[in-house]
Coordinates of C-alpha atoms in Angstrom, one line a residue:
Chain A
M1274 CA 0.0 0.0 0.0
S1275 CA 1.3 3.4 -0.8
K1276 CA 1.5 6.1 1.8
Y1277 CA 0.4 8.9 -0.6
N1278 CA -2.1 9.5 -3.4
R1279 CA -0.7 9.6 -6.9
Q1280 CA -2.2 13.0 -7.4
D1281 CA 0.1 14.4 -4.8
L1282 CA 3.2 13.4 -6.6
L1283 CA 3.9 16.6 -8.4
K1284 CA 3.3 18.6 -5.3
L1285 CA 5.8 16.5 -3.3
L1286 CA 8.4 16.6 -6.1
I1287 CA 8.2 20.4 -6.1
Q1288 CA 8.4 20.5 -2.3
S1289 CA 11.4 18.1 -2.2
Q1290 CA 13.2 20.3 -4.8
R1291 CA 12.5 23.4 -2.8
E1292 CA 14.2 21.8 0.2
S1293 CA 17.4 20.8 -1.5
T1294 CA 17.5 22.7 -4.8
F1295 CA 17.1 19.5 -6.9
L1296 CA 15.6 16.0 -6.9
S1297 CA 18.4 13.9 -5.5
P1298 CA 18.6 10.1 -6.2
T1299 CA 17.9 9.6 -2.5
A1300 CA 14.9 11.8 -2.5
L1301 CA 13.5 10.1 -5.6
E1302 CA 14.1 6.7 -4.0
E1303 CA 12.2 7.7 -0.9
L1304 CA 9.3 9.2 -2.9
S1305 CA 9.2 6.1 -5.0
A1306 CA 8.8 4.0 -1.9
S1307 CA 6.2 6.3 -0.4
F1308 CA 4.1 6.3 -3.5
D1309 CA 4.7 2.6 -4.3
L1310 CA 5.8 3.6 -7.8
P1311 CA 8.7 2.2 -9.8
D1312 CA 11.9 4.4 -10.2
N1313 CA 11.3 4.9 -13.9
E1314 CA 7.9 6.3 -13.3
L1315 CA 9.4 8.9 -10.9
F1316 CA 12.1 9.7 -13.4
G1317 CA 9.5 10.0 -16.2
V1318 CA 7.6 12.6 -14.3
S1319 CA 10.6 14.5 -12.9
S1320 CA 12.3 14.8 -16.3
F1321 CA 9.1 15.9 -18.0
Y1322 CA 8.7 19.3 -16.3
S1323 CA 11.2 22.0 -17.0
F1324 CA 11.1 23.4 -13.4
L1325 CA 12.1 20.1 -11.9
S1326 CA 15.8 19.4 -11.9
L1327 CA 17.7 16.1 -11.5
K1328 CA 21.0 17.8 -11.0
P1329 CA 22.0 20.2 -8.1
Q1330 CA 21.1 23.8 -8.8
G1331 CA 22.2 27.0 -7.3
K1332 CA 20.4 28.7 -4.4
Y1333 CA 19.0 31.1 -7.0
V1334 CA 17.8 29.8 -10.4
I1335 CA 17.8 32.5 -13.0
R1336 CA 15.4 31.7 -15.9
I1337 CA 15.6 34.1 -18.8
C1338 CA 12.9 34.0 -21.4
K1339 CA 14.1 33.1 -24.9
N1340 CA 10.8 33.4 -26.8
L1341 CA 9.9 35.8 -29.5
P1342 CA 8.6 38.9 -27.6
C1343 CA 11.7 38.9 -25.3
H1344 CA 14.0 38.0 -28.1
M1345 CA 12.7 41.0 -30.0
Q1346 CA 13.6 43.3 -27.1
D1347 CA 17.2 42.0 -27.0
A1348 CA 17.0 39.2 -24.5
Q1349 CA 20.2 37.9 -26.0
L1350 CA 22.0 41.0 -24.7
I1351 CA 20.7 40.3 -21.2
M1352 CA 21.7 36.6 -21.6
D1353 CA 25.3 37.6 -22.6
C1354 CA 25.4 40.1 -19.7
L1355 CA 24.3 37.4 -17.2
Q1356 CA 26.9 35.0 -18.6
N1357 CA 29.6 37.6 -18.3
H1358 CA 28.7 38.5 -14.7
L1359 CA 28.4 34.9 -13.5
G1360 CA 31.0 33.2 -15.7
I1361 CA 28.7 30.4 -16.6
A1362 CA 26.8 29.2 -19.6
P1363 CA 23.1 28.2 -19.6
G1364 CA 22.6 25.0 -17.8
E1365 CA 25.5 25.6 -15.4
T1366 CA 25.8 26.6 -11.8
T1367 CA 28.3 29.0 -10.3
K1368 CA 31.1 27.4 -8.2
D1369 CA 29.9 29.0 -5.0
G1370 CA 26.5 27.4 -5.6
L1371 CA 24.7 30.7 -5.6
F1372 CA 23.3 31.0 -9.1
S1373 CA 22.1 28.6 -11.9
L1374 CA 21.4 30.0 -15.3
E1375 CA 18.6 28.6 -17.5
M1376 CA 16.9 29.6 -20.7
T1377 CA 13.2 29.2 -20.3
N1378 CA 10.1 29.4 -22.4
C1379 CA 7.5 32.2 -22.2
I1380 CA 7.0 33.4 -18.6
G1381 CA 4.0 35.6 -19.5
A1382 CA 5.8 38.9 -19.1
C1383 CA 5.9 39.8 -22.8
D1384 CA 4.6 43.3 -22.1
Q1385 CA 7.6 43.9 -19.8
A1386 CA 10.2 42.2 -22.0
P1387 CA 12.9 41.3 -21.7
A1388 CA 12.1 39.5 -18.5
M1389 CA 13.5 36.8 -16.3
L1390 CA 12.6 34.8 -13.2
I1391 CA 14.9 34.5 -10.2
N1392 CA 13.4 31.6 -8.3
D1393 CA 9.8 32.8 -8.0
D1394 CA 10.4 36.5 -8.5
V1395 CA 9.9 38.1 -11.9
H1396 CA 12.3 40.9 -13.1
R1397 CA 11.0 43.0 -15.9
H1398 CA 12.2 45.6 -18.5
L1399 CA 15.8 44.3 -18.1
T1400 CA 18.8 46.4 -19.1
P1401 CA 22.5 45.5 -18.6
E1402 CA 22.6 48.1 -15.7
K1403 CA 19.6 46.7 -14.1
V1404 CA 21.0 43.1 -14.3
S1405 CA 24.1 44.2 -12.4
R1406 CA 21.9 45.8 -9.8
I1407 CA 19.6 42.8 -9.4
L1408 CA 22.5 40.3 -9.1
R1409 CA 24.0 42.5 -6.4
E1410 CA 20.8 42.3 -4.5
Y1411 CA 21.0 38.5 -4.4
T1412 CA 24.7 38.2 -3.4
Chain B
M1225 CA -13.0 55.9 -36.1
E1226 CA -9.5 56.6 -37.2
N1227 CA -8.3 57.4 -33.7
D1228 CA -10.8 55.3 -31.8
V1229 CA -9.2 54.2 -28.6
T1230 CA -12.2 52.9 -26.7
E1231 CA -12.1 49.6 -25.0
T1232 CA -15.2 47.6 -23.8
R1233 CA -14.4 46.3 -20.4
I1234 CA -16.5 43.4 -19.2
V1235 CA -13.9 40.9 -18.0
L1236 CA -11.6 43.7 -16.9
K1237 CA -14.2 46.0 -15.5
N1238 CA -12.9 45.7 -12.0
C1239 CA -9.2 45.9 -12.9
G1240 CA -7.6 48.9 -11.3
K1241 CA -10.9 49.7 -9.5
I1242 CA -11.0 47.1 -6.8
D1243 CA -8.4 46.0 -4.3
P1244 CA -7.4 42.4 -5.2
G1245 CA -6.6 41.8 -1.5
D1246 CA -9.9 43.0 -0.2
I1247 CA -13.1 41.2 -1.1
S1248 CA -15.3 44.0 0.3
T1249 CA -14.2 46.2 -2.6
Y1250 CA -15.3 43.4 -5.0
L1251 CA -18.7 43.2 -3.2
A1252 CA -19.1 46.9 -3.6
A1253 CA -18.7 46.4 -7.3
D1254 CA -21.7 44.0 -7.5
G1255 CA -19.5 41.1 -6.6
F1256 CA -21.2 37.8 -5.8
K1257 CA -24.6 39.3 -6.7
A1258 CA -24.7 36.9 -9.7
W1259 CA -23.9 34.0 -7.4
K1260 CA -26.6 35.0 -5.0
R1261 CA -29.1 35.2 -7.8
C1262 CA -28.2 31.7 -8.9
E1263 CA -28.4 30.4 -5.4
E1264 CA -31.8 32.0 -4.6
E1265 CA -33.6 32.3 -7.9
L1266 CA -32.2 30.0 -10.6
S1267 CA -32.1 26.2 -10.9
P1268 CA -28.9 24.7 -12.3
E1269 CA -30.7 24.0 -15.5
E1270 CA -31.8 27.7 -15.8
V1271 CA -28.2 28.8 -15.2
I1272 CA -27.0 26.5 -18.0
R1273 CA -29.8 27.8 -20.3
E1274 CA -28.7 31.4 -19.7
I1275 CA -25.0 30.7 -20.4
K1276 CA -26.0 28.6 -23.5
S1277 CA -28.1 31.4 -24.9
S1278 CA -25.4 34.0 -24.2
Q1279 CA -23.4 32.0 -26.8
L1280 CA -20.2 32.4 -24.7
L1281 CA -17.4 30.5 -26.3
G1282 CA -14.2 29.3 -24.5
R1283 CA -11.6 32.0 -24.3
G1284 CA -8.6 29.6 -24.1
G1285 CA -8.4 29.4 -27.8
A1286 CA -10.4 26.4 -28.9
G1287 CA -13.8 28.3 -28.7
F1288 CA -16.1 25.5 -27.5
N1289 CA -19.6 26.6 -26.4
C1290 CA -19.3 27.1 -22.7
G1291 CA -23.0 26.4 -21.7
L1292 CA -23.0 23.3 -23.9
K1293 CA -19.9 22.0 -22.2
W1294 CA -21.6 22.6 -18.8
E1295 CA -24.7 20.8 -20.0
L1296 CA -22.8 17.8 -21.4
A1297 CA -21.1 17.4 -18.0
R1298 CA -24.3 17.9 -16.0
K1299 CA -26.0 15.2 -18.1
A1300 CA -23.1 12.8 -18.1
K1301 CA -23.6 9.7 -15.9
G1302 CA -21.8 9.5 -12.6
E1303 CA -22.0 11.1 -9.2
E1304 CA -18.4 12.3 -9.1
K1305 CA -17.7 15.2 -11.4
Y1306 CA -15.0 17.8 -11.5
L1307 CA -14.4 21.4 -12.6
I1308 CA -11.1 22.8 -13.5
C1309 CA -10.0 26.4 -14.1
N1310 CA -7.2 26.5 -16.5
A1311 CA -4.7 29.1 -15.3
D1312 CA -1.8 27.6 -17.2
E1313 CA -1.5 30.3 -19.9
G1314 CA 1.8 29.4 -21.6
E1315 CA 1.2 30.5 -25.1
V1316 CA 4.0 32.7 -26.3
G1317 CA 2.9 36.4 -26.1
T1318 CA 0.0 35.7 -23.8
F1319 CA -0.2 37.3 -20.4
K1320 CA -3.9 38.4 -20.1
D1321 CA -4.7 35.8 -17.4
R1322 CA -1.8 37.0 -15.4
Y1323 CA -3.3 40.5 -15.5
I1324 CA -6.8 39.2 -14.6
L1325 CA -5.5 37.1 -11.7
T1326 CA -3.4 40.0 -10.4
C1327 CA -6.1 42.7 -10.6
D1328 CA -9.3 40.8 -10.0
P1329 CA -9.0 37.3 -8.6
F1330 CA -12.6 37.4 -7.5
S1331 CA -14.6 37.4 -10.7
F1332 CA -13.4 34.1 -12.0
M1333 CA -13.9 32.6 -8.5
E1334 CA -17.5 33.7 -8.6
G1335 CA -17.6 32.1 -12.1
L1336 CA -16.3 28.9 -10.6
A1337 CA -19.0 29.0 -7.8
I1338 CA -21.7 29.4 -10.5
A1339 CA -20.2 26.8 -12.8
G1340 CA -19.9 24.3 -9.9
Y1341 CA -23.6 24.9 -9.0
A1342 CA -24.8 24.5 -12.6
I1343 CA -22.8 21.4 -13.4
G1344 CA -23.3 19.8 -10.1
V1345 CA -19.7 19.3 -8.9
K1346 CA -18.3 19.4 -5.4
R1347 CA -14.6 19.7 -6.2
A1348 CA -12.9 22.3 -8.4
Y1349 CA -9.2 22.8 -9.1
I1350 CA -7.4 25.9 -10.2
Y1351 CA -4.3 24.8 -12.2
L1352 CA -1.7 27.6 -11.9
R1353 CA 1.4 27.5 -14.0
A1354 CA 4.7 27.3 -12.2
E1355 CA 5.9 30.6 -13.8
Y1356 CA 3.1 32.4 -11.9
H1357 CA 4.0 31.0 -8.5
Y1358 CA 4.3 34.7 -7.4
L1359 CA 0.5 34.9 -7.8
L1360 CA -0.2 32.0 -5.5
D1361 CA -0.5 34.2 -2.4
T1362 CA -3.0 36.6 -4.0
L1363 CA -5.1 33.6 -5.1
K1364 CA -4.9 31.8 -1.8
Q1365 CA -5.9 35.0 0.0
A1366 CA -8.8 35.7 -2.3
L1367 CA -10.0 32.2 -2.1
Q1368 CA -9.9 32.3 1.7
Q1369 CA -12.0 35.5 1.7
V1370 CA -14.5 34.0 -0.6
K1371 CA -14.8 31.0 1.6
D1372 CA -15.0 33.0 4.8
L1373 CA -18.1 34.9 3.4
G1374 CA -19.8 31.5 2.8
F1375 CA -19.9 31.7 -1.0
L1376 CA -18.3 28.3 -1.4
K1377 CA -20.4 26.0 0.8
H1378 CA -21.3 23.9 -2.2
L1379 CA -17.8 23.7 -3.7
D1380 CA -14.3 22.8 -2.5
I1381 CA -11.7 24.7 -4.6
Q1382 CA -8.1 23.6 -4.5
I1383 CA -5.2 25.3 -6.2
V1384 CA -2.8 23.0 -7.9
E1385 CA 0.6 24.2 -9.3
G1386 CA 2.2 23.1 -12.5
A1387 CA 6.0 22.5 -12.8
G1388 CA 6.8 24.1 -16.2
A1389 CA 5.2 22.6 -19.2
Y1390 CA 3.4 24.5 -22.0
V1391 CA 1.5 21.5 -23.2
C1392 CA -0.3 21.3 -19.8
G1393 CA -2.5 24.2 -21.0
E1394 CA -4.0 21.6 -23.3
E1395 CA -6.9 20.2 -21.3
S1396 CA -6.2 16.5 -21.4
A1397 CA -2.5 17.0 -20.6
L1398 CA -3.6 19.3 -17.8
M1399 CA -5.7 16.6 -16.3
E1400 CA -2.8 14.1 -16.5
S1401 CA -0.7 16.7 -14.7
I1402 CA -3.3 17.1 -11.9
E1403 CA -3.3 13.3 -11.6
G1404 CA 0.4 13.4 -10.9
R1405 CA 1.7 12.2 -14.3
R1406 CA 3.7 13.4 -17.2
G1407 CA 1.6 16.1 -19.0
E1408 CA 1.0 14.1 -22.1
A1409 CA -2.1 14.6 -24.2
R1410 CA -4.8 12.0 -24.3
F1411 CA -6.6 10.4 -27.2
K1412 CA -10.1 11.9 -27.8
P1413 CA -12.8 10.6 -27.5
P1414 CA -13.6 10.1 -24.8
F1415 CA -14.0 13.9 -24.2
P1416 CA -13.5 15.3 -20.8
T1417 CA -17.2 16.0 -20.2
D1418 CA -17.6 12.2 -20.3
Q1419 CA -14.3 10.9 -18.9
G1420 CA -12.0 13.6 -17.7
L1421 CA -10.1 13.9 -14.5
F1422 CA -9.8 10.5 -12.8
N1423 CA -12.0 9.3 -15.6
H1424 CA -15.0 11.3 -14.2
P1425 CA -17.0 13.9 -16.2
T1426 CA -15.0 17.2 -16.1
V1427 CA -15.4 20.7 -17.3
I1428 CA -12.2 22.8 -18.0
N1429 CA -12.7 26.5 -18.4
N1430 CA -10.2 29.3 -19.0
V1431 CA -9.8 32.1 -16.4
E1432 CA -11.2 34.6 -18.9
T1433 CA -14.2 32.4 -19.8
L1434 CA -15.1 32.1 -16.1
S1435 CA -14.6 35.9 -15.5
N1436 CA -17.4 36.5 -18.1
I1437 CA -20.0 34.4 -16.2
P1438 CA -21.0 36.7 -13.3
Q1439 CA -21.8 39.6 -15.8
I1440 CA -23.9 37.3 -18.0
I1441 CA -25.9 36.1 -15.1
L1442 CA -26.5 39.6 -13.8
K1443 CA -27.2 41.4 -17.1
G1444 CA -28.7 38.5 -18.9
A1445 CA -27.8 36.4 -22.0
G1446 CA -29.7 39.0 -24.2
W1447 CA -27.4 41.7 -23.1
F1448 CA -24.3 39.6 -24.0
N1449 CA -25.3 37.9 -27.2
V1450 CA -25.9 41.2 -29.1
L1451 CA -22.3 42.2 -28.5
G1452 CA -19.7 41.1 -31.1
T1453 CA -20.2 39.2 -34.3
G1454 CA -22.5 36.5 -35.6
K1455 CA -20.6 33.7 -34.0
S1456 CA -18.3 35.5 -31.5
K1457 CA -20.2 37.2 -28.7
G1458 CA -19.0 39.6 -26.1
T1459 CA -15.4 40.8 -25.8
K1460 CA -11.9 39.4 -25.9
V1461 CA -9.0 40.3 -23.8
F1462 CA -5.8 40.6 -25.8
S1463 CA -2.2 40.5 -24.8
V1464 CA -0.3 42.9 -27.2
S1465 CA 3.5 42.8 -27.3
G1466 CA 6.4 43.2 -29.8
D1467 CA 7.0 46.3 -31.8
V1468 CA 4.4 48.6 -30.1
D1469 CA 4.7 51.7 -28.0
L1470 CA 2.2 50.5 -25.4
P1471 CA 2.4 46.8 -24.9
G1472 CA -0.2 45.5 -22.6
V1473 CA -3.6 44.0 -22.0
Y1474 CA -6.6 45.4 -23.9
E1475 CA -10.3 44.3 -23.9
V1476 CA -12.2 45.0 -27.1
L1477 CA -15.5 43.8 -28.6
M1478 CA -15.3 40.7 -30.7
G1479 CA -15.0 41.6 -34.4
T1480 CA -12.7 44.6 -33.7
P1481 CA -10.2 45.0 -36.6
I1482 CA -6.6 44.1 -35.8
K1483 CA -5.6 47.6 -36.8
K1484 CA -7.6 49.2 -34.0
L1485 CA -6.0 47.0 -31.4
V1486 CA -2.4 47.3 -32.5
V1487 CA -2.3 50.8 -34.0
N1488 CA -4.9 52.9 -32.1
L1489 CA -4.6 51.2 -28.7
A1490 CA -1.0 49.8 -28.6
G1491 CA 0.6 52.4 -30.8
A1492 CA 2.3 50.2 -33.4
N1493 CA 4.0 51.8 -36.4
E1494 CA 5.8 50.6 -39.5
I1495 CA 4.0 47.2 -39.2
K1496 CA 5.2 44.4 -41.4
A1497 CA 3.1 41.6 -40.0
V1498 CA 1.1 40.6 -36.9
Q1499 CA 1.1 37.2 -35.3
V1500 CA -2.2 36.4 -33.7
G1501 CA -2.5 33.4 -31.4
G1502 CA 1.0 32.9 -30.2
A1503 CA 3.8 30.6 -31.4
S1504 CA 1.4 28.6 -33.5
G1505 CA -0.8 31.6 -34.4
R1506 CA -1.6 33.1 -37.8
I1507 CA 0.9 35.5 -39.3
L1508 CA -0.9 38.2 -41.2
P1509 CA 0.7 40.8 -43.4
K1510 CA 0.1 44.5 -43.1
A1511 CA -2.4 44.4 -46.0
L1512 CA -4.8 42.3 -43.8
L1513 CA -4.9 44.5 -40.8
D1514 CA -8.6 45.2 -41.3
T1515 CA -9.3 41.5 -40.5
P1516 CA -11.8 41.4 -37.6
L1517 CA -10.6 39.6 -34.4
A1518 CA -13.2 36.9 -34.0
Y1519 CA -13.5 33.1 -34.0
E1520 CA -14.7 33.2 -37.6
Q1521 CA -11.4 34.8 -38.7
V1522 CA -8.5 34.9 -36.4
L1523 CA -8.4 34.8 -32.6
G1524 CA -6.6 32.1 -30.6
S1525 CA -5.8 32.8 -27.0
G1526 CA -5.5 36.5 -27.6
A1527 CA -1.8 36.8 -28.1
V1528 CA -0.9 39.5 -30.6
I1529 CA 2.7 40.0 -31.4
V1530 CA 3.5 43.0 -33.7
L1531 CA 6.4 42.7 -36.1
N1532 CA 7.8 45.9 -37.7
R1533 CA 9.4 46.1 -41.1
Q1534 CA 12.9 45.3 -39.8
R1535 CA 11.9 41.9 -38.6
D1536 CA 12.8 38.8 -40.5
I1537 CA 9.8 36.5 -40.9
L1538 CA 11.9 33.3 -41.3
D1539 CA 13.6 34.1 -38.0
V1540 CA 10.2 34.6 -36.4
V1541 CA 8.9 31.3 -37.5
Y1542 CA 12.2 29.6 -36.6
R1543 CA 12.0 31.0 -33.0
N1544 CA 8.4 29.8 -32.7
M1545 CA 9.2 26.4 -34.0
E1546 CA 12.1 26.1 -31.6
F1547 CA 9.6 26.7 -28.8
L1548 CA 7.1 24.2 -30.1
A1549 CA 9.7 21.5 -30.6
D1550 CA 10.9 22.2 -27.1
E1551 CA 7.4 21.9 -25.6
S1552 CA 6.0 19.0 -27.7
C1553 CA 5.1 16.3 -25.1
G1554 CA 6.5 13.6 -27.3
K1555 CA 3.6 11.2 -27.2
C1556 CA 2.6 11.3 -30.9
T1557 CA 5.1 11.0 -33.7
P1558 CA 3.8 13.7 -36.1
C1559 CA 4.2 16.4 -33.5
R1560 CA 7.4 15.1 -31.8
E1561 CA 9.3 14.5 -35.0
G1562 CA 7.5 17.1 -37.2
T1563 CA 8.3 20.1 -35.0
E1564 CA 11.9 18.9 -34.7
V1565 CA 12.4 18.5 -38.4
M1566 CA 10.8 21.8 -39.1
M1567 CA 13.1 23.5 -36.6
E1568 CA 16.1 21.9 -38.4
I1569 CA 14.9 23.1 -41.8
Y1570 CA 14.4 26.7 -40.5
S1571 CA 17.7 26.6 -38.8
R1572 CA 19.3 25.8 -42.2
L1573 CA 17.2 28.4 -43.9
V1574 CA 18.1 31.3 -41.6
N1575 CA 21.8 30.2 -41.6
G1576 CA 22.0 30.4 -45.4
E1577 CA 22.1 26.6 -45.9
G1578 CA 18.6 26.2 -47.3
K1579 CA 17.7 24.2 -50.4
E1580 CA 14.9 24.4 -52.9
E1581 CA 13.3 21.2 -51.7
D1582 CA 13.0 22.5 -48.2
I1583 CA 9.9 24.4 -49.2
Q1584 CA 8.2 21.3 -50.4
A1585 CA 9.2 19.4 -47.3
L1586 CA 7.7 22.1 -45.1
E1587 CA 4.4 21.9 -47.0
D1588 CA 4.3 18.1 -46.9
L1589 CA 5.1 18.0 -43.2
S1590 CA 2.5 20.7 -42.5
R1591 CA -0.2 18.6 -44.0
T1592 CA 0.8 15.4 -42.1
M1593 CA 1.1 17.2 -38.8
M1594 CA -2.2 19.0 -39.1
Q1595 CA -4.0 15.8 -40.0
A1596 CA -2.3 13.3 -37.7
S1597 CA -1.2 15.1 -34.5
L1598 CA -2.9 14.1 -31.3
C1599 CA -3.6 17.5 -29.9
G1600 CA -3.7 21.2 -30.7
L1601 CA 0.1 21.7 -30.3
G1602 CA 1.0 19.5 -33.4
Q1603 CA -2.1 20.3 -35.3
S1604 CA -1.5 24.1 -35.2
A1605 CA 2.3 24.2 -35.3
P1606 CA 2.3 24.4 -39.1
I1607 CA -0.1 27.4 -39.2
P1608 CA 2.7 30.1 -39.1
V1609 CA 4.7 28.0 -41.6
L1610 CA 1.9 28.0 -44.1
D1611 CA 1.0 31.6 -43.5
S1612 CA 4.6 32.7 -44.0
L1613 CA 4.8 30.7 -47.2
K1614 CA 1.6 32.2 -48.4
Y1615 CA 2.3 35.9 -47.5
F1616 CA 6.1 36.1 -47.4
K1617 CA 7.2 33.7 -50.1
D1618 CA 9.6 36.3 -51.4
E1619 CA 11.6 36.1 -48.2
Y1620 CA 12.0 32.4 -48.6
K1621 CA 13.1 32.9 -52.2
Q1622 CA 15.6 35.5 -51.2
R1623 CA 17.0 33.3 -48.4
L1624 CA 17.3 30.4 -50.9
A1625 CA 19.1 32.6 -53.4
Q1626 CA 21.5 33.8 -50.7
S1627 CA 22.0 30.2 -49.7
G1628 CA 22.9 29.2 -53.2
Y1629 CA 25.4 32.1 -53.4
L1630 CA 26.9 31.2 -50.1
R1631 CA 27.4 27.7 -51.3
T1632 CA 29.3 28.8 -54.3
L1633 CA 31.5 31.0 -52.1
K1634 CA 32.3 28.0 -49.8
F1635 CA 33.1 25.9 -52.9
V1636 CA 35.5 28.6 -54.2
G1637 CA 37.1 28.8 -50.8
R1638 CA 37.7 25.1 -50.7
A1639 CA 39.2 24.9 -54.2

């Protein structure tokens, strides 16, 4: 008998990731036992959703929108600027474990493009100057 | 008419006027009067009849008759039924639901209360996209206030969060996600009104659709169904972005010409084309700006992206295809492979490596994907491809000519 309802799986995966920045093999094993689901099922769900991560992430995950409306407002410039500041490419995490950088799909801030999410906060109308200021706030 | 900047606000009537954190301001603006009217004077069947005769169609993009959907679910066999509010707007260029949820989280909840009563469900879910996690507190607070005032004695509403997947805005994928699975589209039939969430009859309504409900109940179907066009009644909330001076959310009557929305209201100039409906939306050239925004012509979820004359159409389609290939759930082959191959072709075209036969390949693939894909993602992915081939064939030809020239240069270089 499983301890939990299948419909709570996504919620618990999100919760587990919030606690340790990613879904560790141990966490997945535990959840797999609690839900009485095979490992591959857990892997299938975890790898499907772009906000779930199977590798360690930084304390702050920066998700910069790469879709058309942001692209049209020079999102690439902001991306370059973030890469320069952090010294990492998309998909990587800074050595101090503070920031991860991700390219993401539309975050619904097209009227305030270019935009990015840092964890759950949205940052709008980005400029290179603004990016430096925002990054300082998080360090 | 030339400088007409009037909006018709039905869905957005409270935005900027009420305090989204304080339900008393919503009550002062006729809030929950429609619900009280349903509870005290109307039977569920009468509510459904009213919504049906208002001819309100779903605002998420598919445009199914809302009252009919409710009726199908009400008449479906089974005690257990569900209602879902789709707040997973992920379409590129769409942010209207974000605006509605931020400024007036009460109207759609009143809509949920009414829908729950009419359909006969006890449990409703609000499926909120992960990208809008910052709205969760606003929603929770609003929900608590609605509960505290006793408007939800008949209906238990739970908020479920997504985890980043565009395709979960598709109703069957959304239900898979609520069930704790990969958000992959289901085969239809059975339709959700027969077998939806946990295989029980289910109604899925968009935030904007639900926000229309209280006004229709209060003012009557006869007030609503004279607004708009023959098939498209009422208003539509649009998200306008791209090359405009005033990007934002605008609500206009159904049937309003694209030009009024993008030029008069959003301040676009030097327009080359407008993409209506997001990544898989129609791409219409400047010459067609008088096209009315309505289900009969062009509408979708209400995303309008304006492209000025400096924009490269092939680059636009490439960007969009990249998005669609990224977000295809992978369950069916035409969509999974089709979007991927199209992305490859566009990548070659924009990088000067295109070939004549690419055009034919795009057309063939488009046909297959539209006919054979499982859900709206794959079925509509070719729309911008076909529109761009129809209206901007010259740009393809130019790119191909350049590609040929580049190939000769490479050849010379090697020799």
